[in-house]
Structures are given as structure tokens and as C-alpha cells.
Short mmCIF file of C-alpha atoms in Angstrom, two decimals:
data_model
loop_
_atom_site.label_atom_id
_atom_site.label_comp_id
_atom_site.label_asym_id
_atom_site.label_seq_id
_atom_site.Cartn_x
_atom_site.Cartn_y
_atom_site.Cartn_z
CA MET A 425 -6.18 27.37 5.19
CA LYS A 426 -2.52 27.16 4.25
CA MET A 427 -1.44 23.56 3.74
CA THR A 428 1.99 22.26 4.72
CA GLY A 429 4.57 21.10 2.20
CA GLU A 430 5.22 22.26 -1.33
CA SER A 431 5.42 20.08 -4.42
CA SER A 432 8.10 20.49 -7.08
CA SER A 433 5.64 22.48 -9.18
CA GLY A 434 5.01 24.91 -6.32
CA ASN A 435 1.50 23.63 -5.57
CA SER A 436 0.69 22.83 -1.95
CA GLU A 437 0.40 19.18 -1.07
CA ILE A 438 -2.24 17.96 1.35
CA THR A 439 -0.95 15.96 4.31
CA MET A 440 -2.77 13.98 6.98
CA ASP A 441 -1.74 16.67 9.49
CA ASP A 442 -3.58 19.24 7.36
CA VAL A 443 -6.72 17.10 7.50
CA LYS A 444 -6.40 16.75 11.28
CA LEU A 445 -6.09 20.54 11.64
CA LEU A 446 -9.21 21.05 9.52
CA ILE A 447 -11.14 18.53 11.62
CA LYS A 448 -9.96 20.26 14.80
CA LYS A 449 -11.16 23.60 13.42
CA LYS A 450 -14.50 22.02 12.48
CA ASP A 451 -14.90 20.69 16.05
CA GLU A 452 -14.15 24.15 17.46
CA ILE A 453 -16.80 25.73 15.22
CA GLU A 454 -19.35 23.11 16.32
CA GLU A 455 -18.53 23.86 19.98
CA GLN A 456 -19.03 27.60 19.37
CA ILE A 457 -22.37 26.98 17.62
CA GLN A 458 -23.54 24.82 20.51
CA ALA A 459 -22.49 27.52 23.01
CA TYR A 460 -24.66 30.12 21.22
CA TYR A 461 -27.57 27.64 21.08
CA ASP A 462 -27.17 27.29 24.87
CA VAL A 463 -27.48 31.07 25.16
CA LEU A 464 -30.77 31.00 23.23
CA GLN A 465 -32.01 28.11 25.36
CA ASP A 466 -31.17 29.99 28.55
CA GLN A 467 -33.16 32.96 27.24
CA GLY A 468 -36.07 30.68 26.45
CA VAL A 469 -36.10 31.52 22.75
CA GLY A 470 -34.97 29.66 19.67
CA VAL A 471 -33.42 30.81 16.42
CA GLU A 472 -36.77 32.08 15.08
CA GLY A 473 -38.63 33.14 18.22
CA PRO A 474 -40.06 36.75 18.27
CA LEU A 475 -38.09 39.43 20.11
CA VAL A 476 -40.99 41.92 20.34
CA ASP A 477 -44.20 41.75 22.34
CA VAL A 478 -47.73 41.89 20.95
CA GLU A 479 -47.55 45.69 20.86
CA GLY A 480 -44.36 45.67 18.83
CA TYR A 481 -42.00 46.71 21.59
CA PRO A 482 -38.75 44.86 22.41
CA ARG A 483 -39.46 42.11 24.89
CA ALA A 484 -38.50 43.06 28.43
CA ASP A 485 -38.27 39.45 29.68
CA VAL A 486 -35.22 38.58 27.56
CA ASN A 487 -31.85 40.10 26.65
CA VAL A 488 -32.65 41.12 23.09
CA HIS A 489 -29.11 42.24 22.26
CA GLN A 490 -27.61 38.98 23.52
CA ILE A 491 -30.12 36.92 21.54
CA ARG A 492 -29.56 38.87 18.31
CA THR A 493 -25.79 38.52 18.72
CA ALA A 494 -26.12 34.77 19.32
CA ARG A 495 -28.41 34.29 16.30
CA HIS A 496 -26.05 36.32 14.06
CA ASN A 497 -23.02 34.37 15.22
CA ILE A 498 -24.81 31.03 14.72
CA SER A 499 -25.64 32.02 11.14
CA CYS A 500 -22.02 33.04 10.42
CA LEU A 501 -20.57 29.93 12.09
CA GLN A 502 -22.92 27.63 10.17
CA ASN A 503 -21.58 29.11 6.92
CA ASP A 504 -18.03 28.58 8.20
CA HIS A 505 -18.96 25.00 9.10
CA LYS A 506 -20.28 24.28 5.60
CA ALA A 507 -17.13 25.75 4.05
CA ILE A 508 -14.75 23.75 6.22
CA MET A 509 -16.69 20.51 5.57
CA VAL A 510 -16.09 21.13 1.85
CA GLU A 511 -12.39 21.71 2.58
CA ILE A 512 -12.16 18.46 4.56
CA GLU A 513 -13.88 16.50 1.79
CA GLU A 514 -11.57 17.96 -0.88
CA ALA A 515 -8.47 17.38 1.27
CA LEU A 516 -9.39 13.74 1.90
CA HIS A 517 -10.09 13.23 -1.81
CA LYS A 518 -6.69 14.67 -2.77
CA LEU A 519 -4.96 12.64 -0.07
CA HIS A 520 -6.59 9.39 -1.17
CA ALA A 521 -5.94 10.15 -4.85
CA ARG A 522 -2.25 10.79 -4.17
CA GLU A 523 -1.93 7.60 -2.09
CA LYS A 524 -3.63 5.60 -4.86
CA ALA A 525 -1.31 7.10 -7.49
CA LYS A 526 1.75 6.32 -5.34
CA ARG A 527 0.54 2.75 -4.76
CA GLU A 528 0.01 2.24 -8.50
CA GLN A 529 3.45 3.72 -9.23
CA ASP A 530 5.08 1.39 -6.68
CA GLU A 531 3.31 -1.63 -8.19
CA SER A 532 4.40 -0.54 -11.67
CA GLU A 533 8.02 -0.22 -10.53
CA VAL A 534 7.92 -3.70 -8.97
CA GLN A 535 6.55 -5.14 -12.22
CA GLU A 536 9.26 -3.35 -14.24
CA GLU A 537 11.98 -4.67 -11.91
CA SER A 538 10.55 -8.18 -12.22
CA MET A 539 10.51 -7.92 -16.03
CA GLU A 540 14.09 -6.61 -16.09
CA LEU A 541 15.18 -9.50 -13.85
CA GLN A 542 13.49 -12.04 -16.11
CA VAL A 543 15.14 -10.53 -19.17
CA SER A 544 18.58 -10.62 -17.52
CA LEU A 545 18.29 -14.30 -16.51
CA PRO A 546 19.33 -16.95 -19.05
CA PRO A 547 16.57 -19.29 -20.28
CA PRO A 548 16.35 -22.60 -18.36
CA PHE A 549 17.41 -25.80 -20.07
CA ALA A 550 15.81 -28.25 -17.63
CA ARG A 551 13.06 -28.45 -15.02
CA VAL A 552 12.73 -30.42 -11.78
CA ASP A 553 9.53 -32.48 -11.92
CA ALA A 554 10.09 -34.63 -8.80
CA VAL A 555 12.06 -34.40 -5.54
CA THR A 556 12.14 -37.23 -3.00
CA GLU A 557 12.03 -36.22 0.66
CA GLY A 558 15.22 -37.07 2.54
CA SER A 559 17.31 -37.18 -0.63
CA PRO A 560 20.47 -35.14 -1.36
CA ALA A 561 18.44 -32.97 -3.74
CA SER A 562 15.83 -32.27 -1.06
CA GLY A 563 18.52 -31.51 1.52
CA ALA A 564 20.19 -29.05 -0.84
CA GLY A 565 16.92 -27.13 -1.23
CA LEU A 566 15.90 -28.22 -4.71
CA ARG A 567 12.14 -27.96 -5.20
CA LEU A 568 9.53 -29.27 -7.59
CA GLY A 569 9.12 -26.85 -10.50
CA ASP A 570 12.59 -25.30 -10.21
CA GLU A 571 13.92 -24.32 -13.64
CA VAL A 572 17.62 -25.16 -14.01
CA ILE A 573 20.00 -22.64 -15.62
CA GLU A 574 23.23 -24.09 -14.18
CA PHE A 575 24.13 -27.59 -12.95
CA GLY A 576 27.84 -27.82 -12.13
CA SER A 577 29.68 -27.25 -15.40
CA VAL A 578 26.46 -27.58 -17.44
CA ASN A 579 24.73 -24.33 -18.34
CA THR A 580 22.31 -22.89 -20.87
CA GLU A 581 25.07 -22.39 -23.44
CA ASN A 582 26.56 -25.89 -23.46
CA PHE A 583 23.57 -28.09 -22.54
CA GLN A 584 22.71 -30.65 -25.21
CA ASN A 585 20.74 -33.37 -23.43
CA LEU A 586 20.20 -34.94 -19.99
CA GLN A 587 23.29 -37.12 -20.47
CA ASN A 588 25.33 -33.95 -19.84
CA ILE A 589 23.86 -33.69 -16.32
CA ALA A 590 24.13 -37.45 -15.71
CA SER A 591 27.83 -37.36 -16.60
CA VAL A 592 28.51 -34.46 -14.22
CA VAL A 593 26.68 -36.26 -11.40
CA GLN A 594 28.59 -39.53 -11.94
CA HIS A 595 31.97 -37.76 -11.87
CA SER A 596 31.07 -35.60 -8.84
CA GLU A 597 30.00 -38.18 -6.23
CA GLY A 598 30.83 -36.74 -2.81
CA LYS A 599 31.74 -33.36 -4.31
CA PRO A 600 29.49 -30.29 -4.03
CA LEU A 601 28.05 -28.93 -7.28
CA ARG A 602 26.77 -25.40 -7.71
CA VAL A 603 23.20 -25.54 -8.94
CA THR A 604 21.35 -22.38 -10.03
CA VAL A 605 17.61 -22.37 -10.68
CA ILE A 606 14.83 -19.89 -11.41
CA ARG A 607 12.10 -20.12 -8.77
CA VAL A 608 9.02 -17.90 -9.01
CA GLY A 609 10.95 -15.47 -11.21
CA GLN A 610 13.88 -15.28 -8.78
CA LYS A 611 17.41 -16.63 -9.20
CA VAL A 612 18.27 -19.18 -6.48
CA GLN A 613 21.67 -20.80 -5.96
CA MET A 614 22.43 -23.89 -3.88
CA SER A 615 25.13 -26.48 -3.29
CA LEU A 616 24.14 -30.06 -4.18
CA THR A 617 26.45 -33.02 -3.37
CA PRO A 618 25.66 -36.24 -5.30
CA GLN A 619 25.97 -39.16 -2.88
CA ARG A 620 24.61 -42.56 -1.92
CA TRP A 621 21.47 -42.50 0.19
CA SER A 622 18.58 -44.84 1.05
CA GLY A 623 16.84 -44.21 -2.27
CA ARG A 624 17.74 -44.61 -5.93
CA GLY A 625 20.49 -42.67 -7.69
CA LEU A 626 22.81 -40.04 -6.28
CA LEU A 627 20.38 -37.10 -6.27
CA GLY A 628 16.87 -38.27 -5.44
CA CYS A 629 15.19 -36.03 -7.99
CA ASN A 630 13.99 -36.19 -11.56
CA ILE A 631 15.01 -33.60 -14.13
CA VAL A 632 13.43 -33.20 -17.56
CA PRO A 633 14.62 -31.02 -20.44
CA VAL A 634 12.85 -27.78 -21.30
CA GLN A 635 11.86 -27.35 -24.93
CA ARG A 636 13.39 -24.16 -26.34
#
């Protein structure tokens, strides 16, 4: 059976439509086999029943030619059925193997993209180890575990200690600061405005340095 689609190397590629066509052909063969079995049943003989009488003459009570034709066709169709079952099995195997290879390739590409992203991001200089609910930090979207790579004018290049961040916060009360963090391998930016609230400080979060 000719399969649809051609690969870049010229080899045919199995598709699900090919498998469906093979299954349809298999069903048709099974229907034909059953039809010939019905013929034998109508004649009152099976696949192996004798077609001659005790004296060796062709039986007069049955249509010998019709029975022989039915038996021959059943034998041929059964061979066709075995062959197409092998084709279906091979087609499904190739289809599943190709899907598995594509899935593995997609996963590999995702991992490569993730690694490239991690390489392109600057190393964090601080980490958020506490965020109080209802605080300015919480409202801005800062989360526990966020790794800071930018806090206003403080970044990986110029960070020396936490006093750098404290100084920026004190001089930016009521003014939005751009904060950039790494969260689950992804770069996330937010706007954080230091301001008075019901809790302590102007942020409502705790930031600790990252050892580099």
C-alpha cells in the first residue's frame, strides 16, 4: 500500500490516515471472509467437509463449484488478512516511534532554550526570603524565593552590600522602582513603590545577599 507524504530523504512517512486506510481494508477483508463462510453454511458444509459421496462422485445435494470457489477465496483472503495485520502493526510502530522521537526532540529544544536563557541572565546578588501579605512588596508581586538581579539603580555589577538597597529605598519613598528578579528560571520585572504601610519598613519584605 502506498503511504502518503514523502520525507526529505525520499522515504514514505506513515500517517494516521494511512493506518485508518489499512484498518478499513482489513475490515473489508474480514467482511468478505465472513460472506464466503455464510455461503458454506448455506450449503451445509464447512471448510473441510467432503464434496464427494461414498462412491467417489461429486455430491449432488450441494453446489460443488460454489463451495470450492468459496473455500479458495477464504484461503486467499486469510493470507491477505495476515499480511495486512503485519502492515498495520508495522505502521503503528513507525508512527509511535516517530511521535516519541518528535516528543524527545521538543523536550530537548525546551531544555536548550532554558539553558540559553539562564546563561544570558546575570547572576543574582540578593534573594527574597520573606514577604508580608498586604505590604508594598506583596502588592508589587514580589515573591518568596525571588532572586534579585536589579533593584532600582542597584544591579549585579555595582552591588556591594544590602546597604546599597537600603539607601535606594530610603531615597525613593513614594517613587516607583524597577525591580527585576529571576523566578523559576524566568526573568520577571515589576514596579515596587517604597511607602508607609501598617507594617514595619517601607517594603514589607526581607532581602538577603547571595554568596557569589
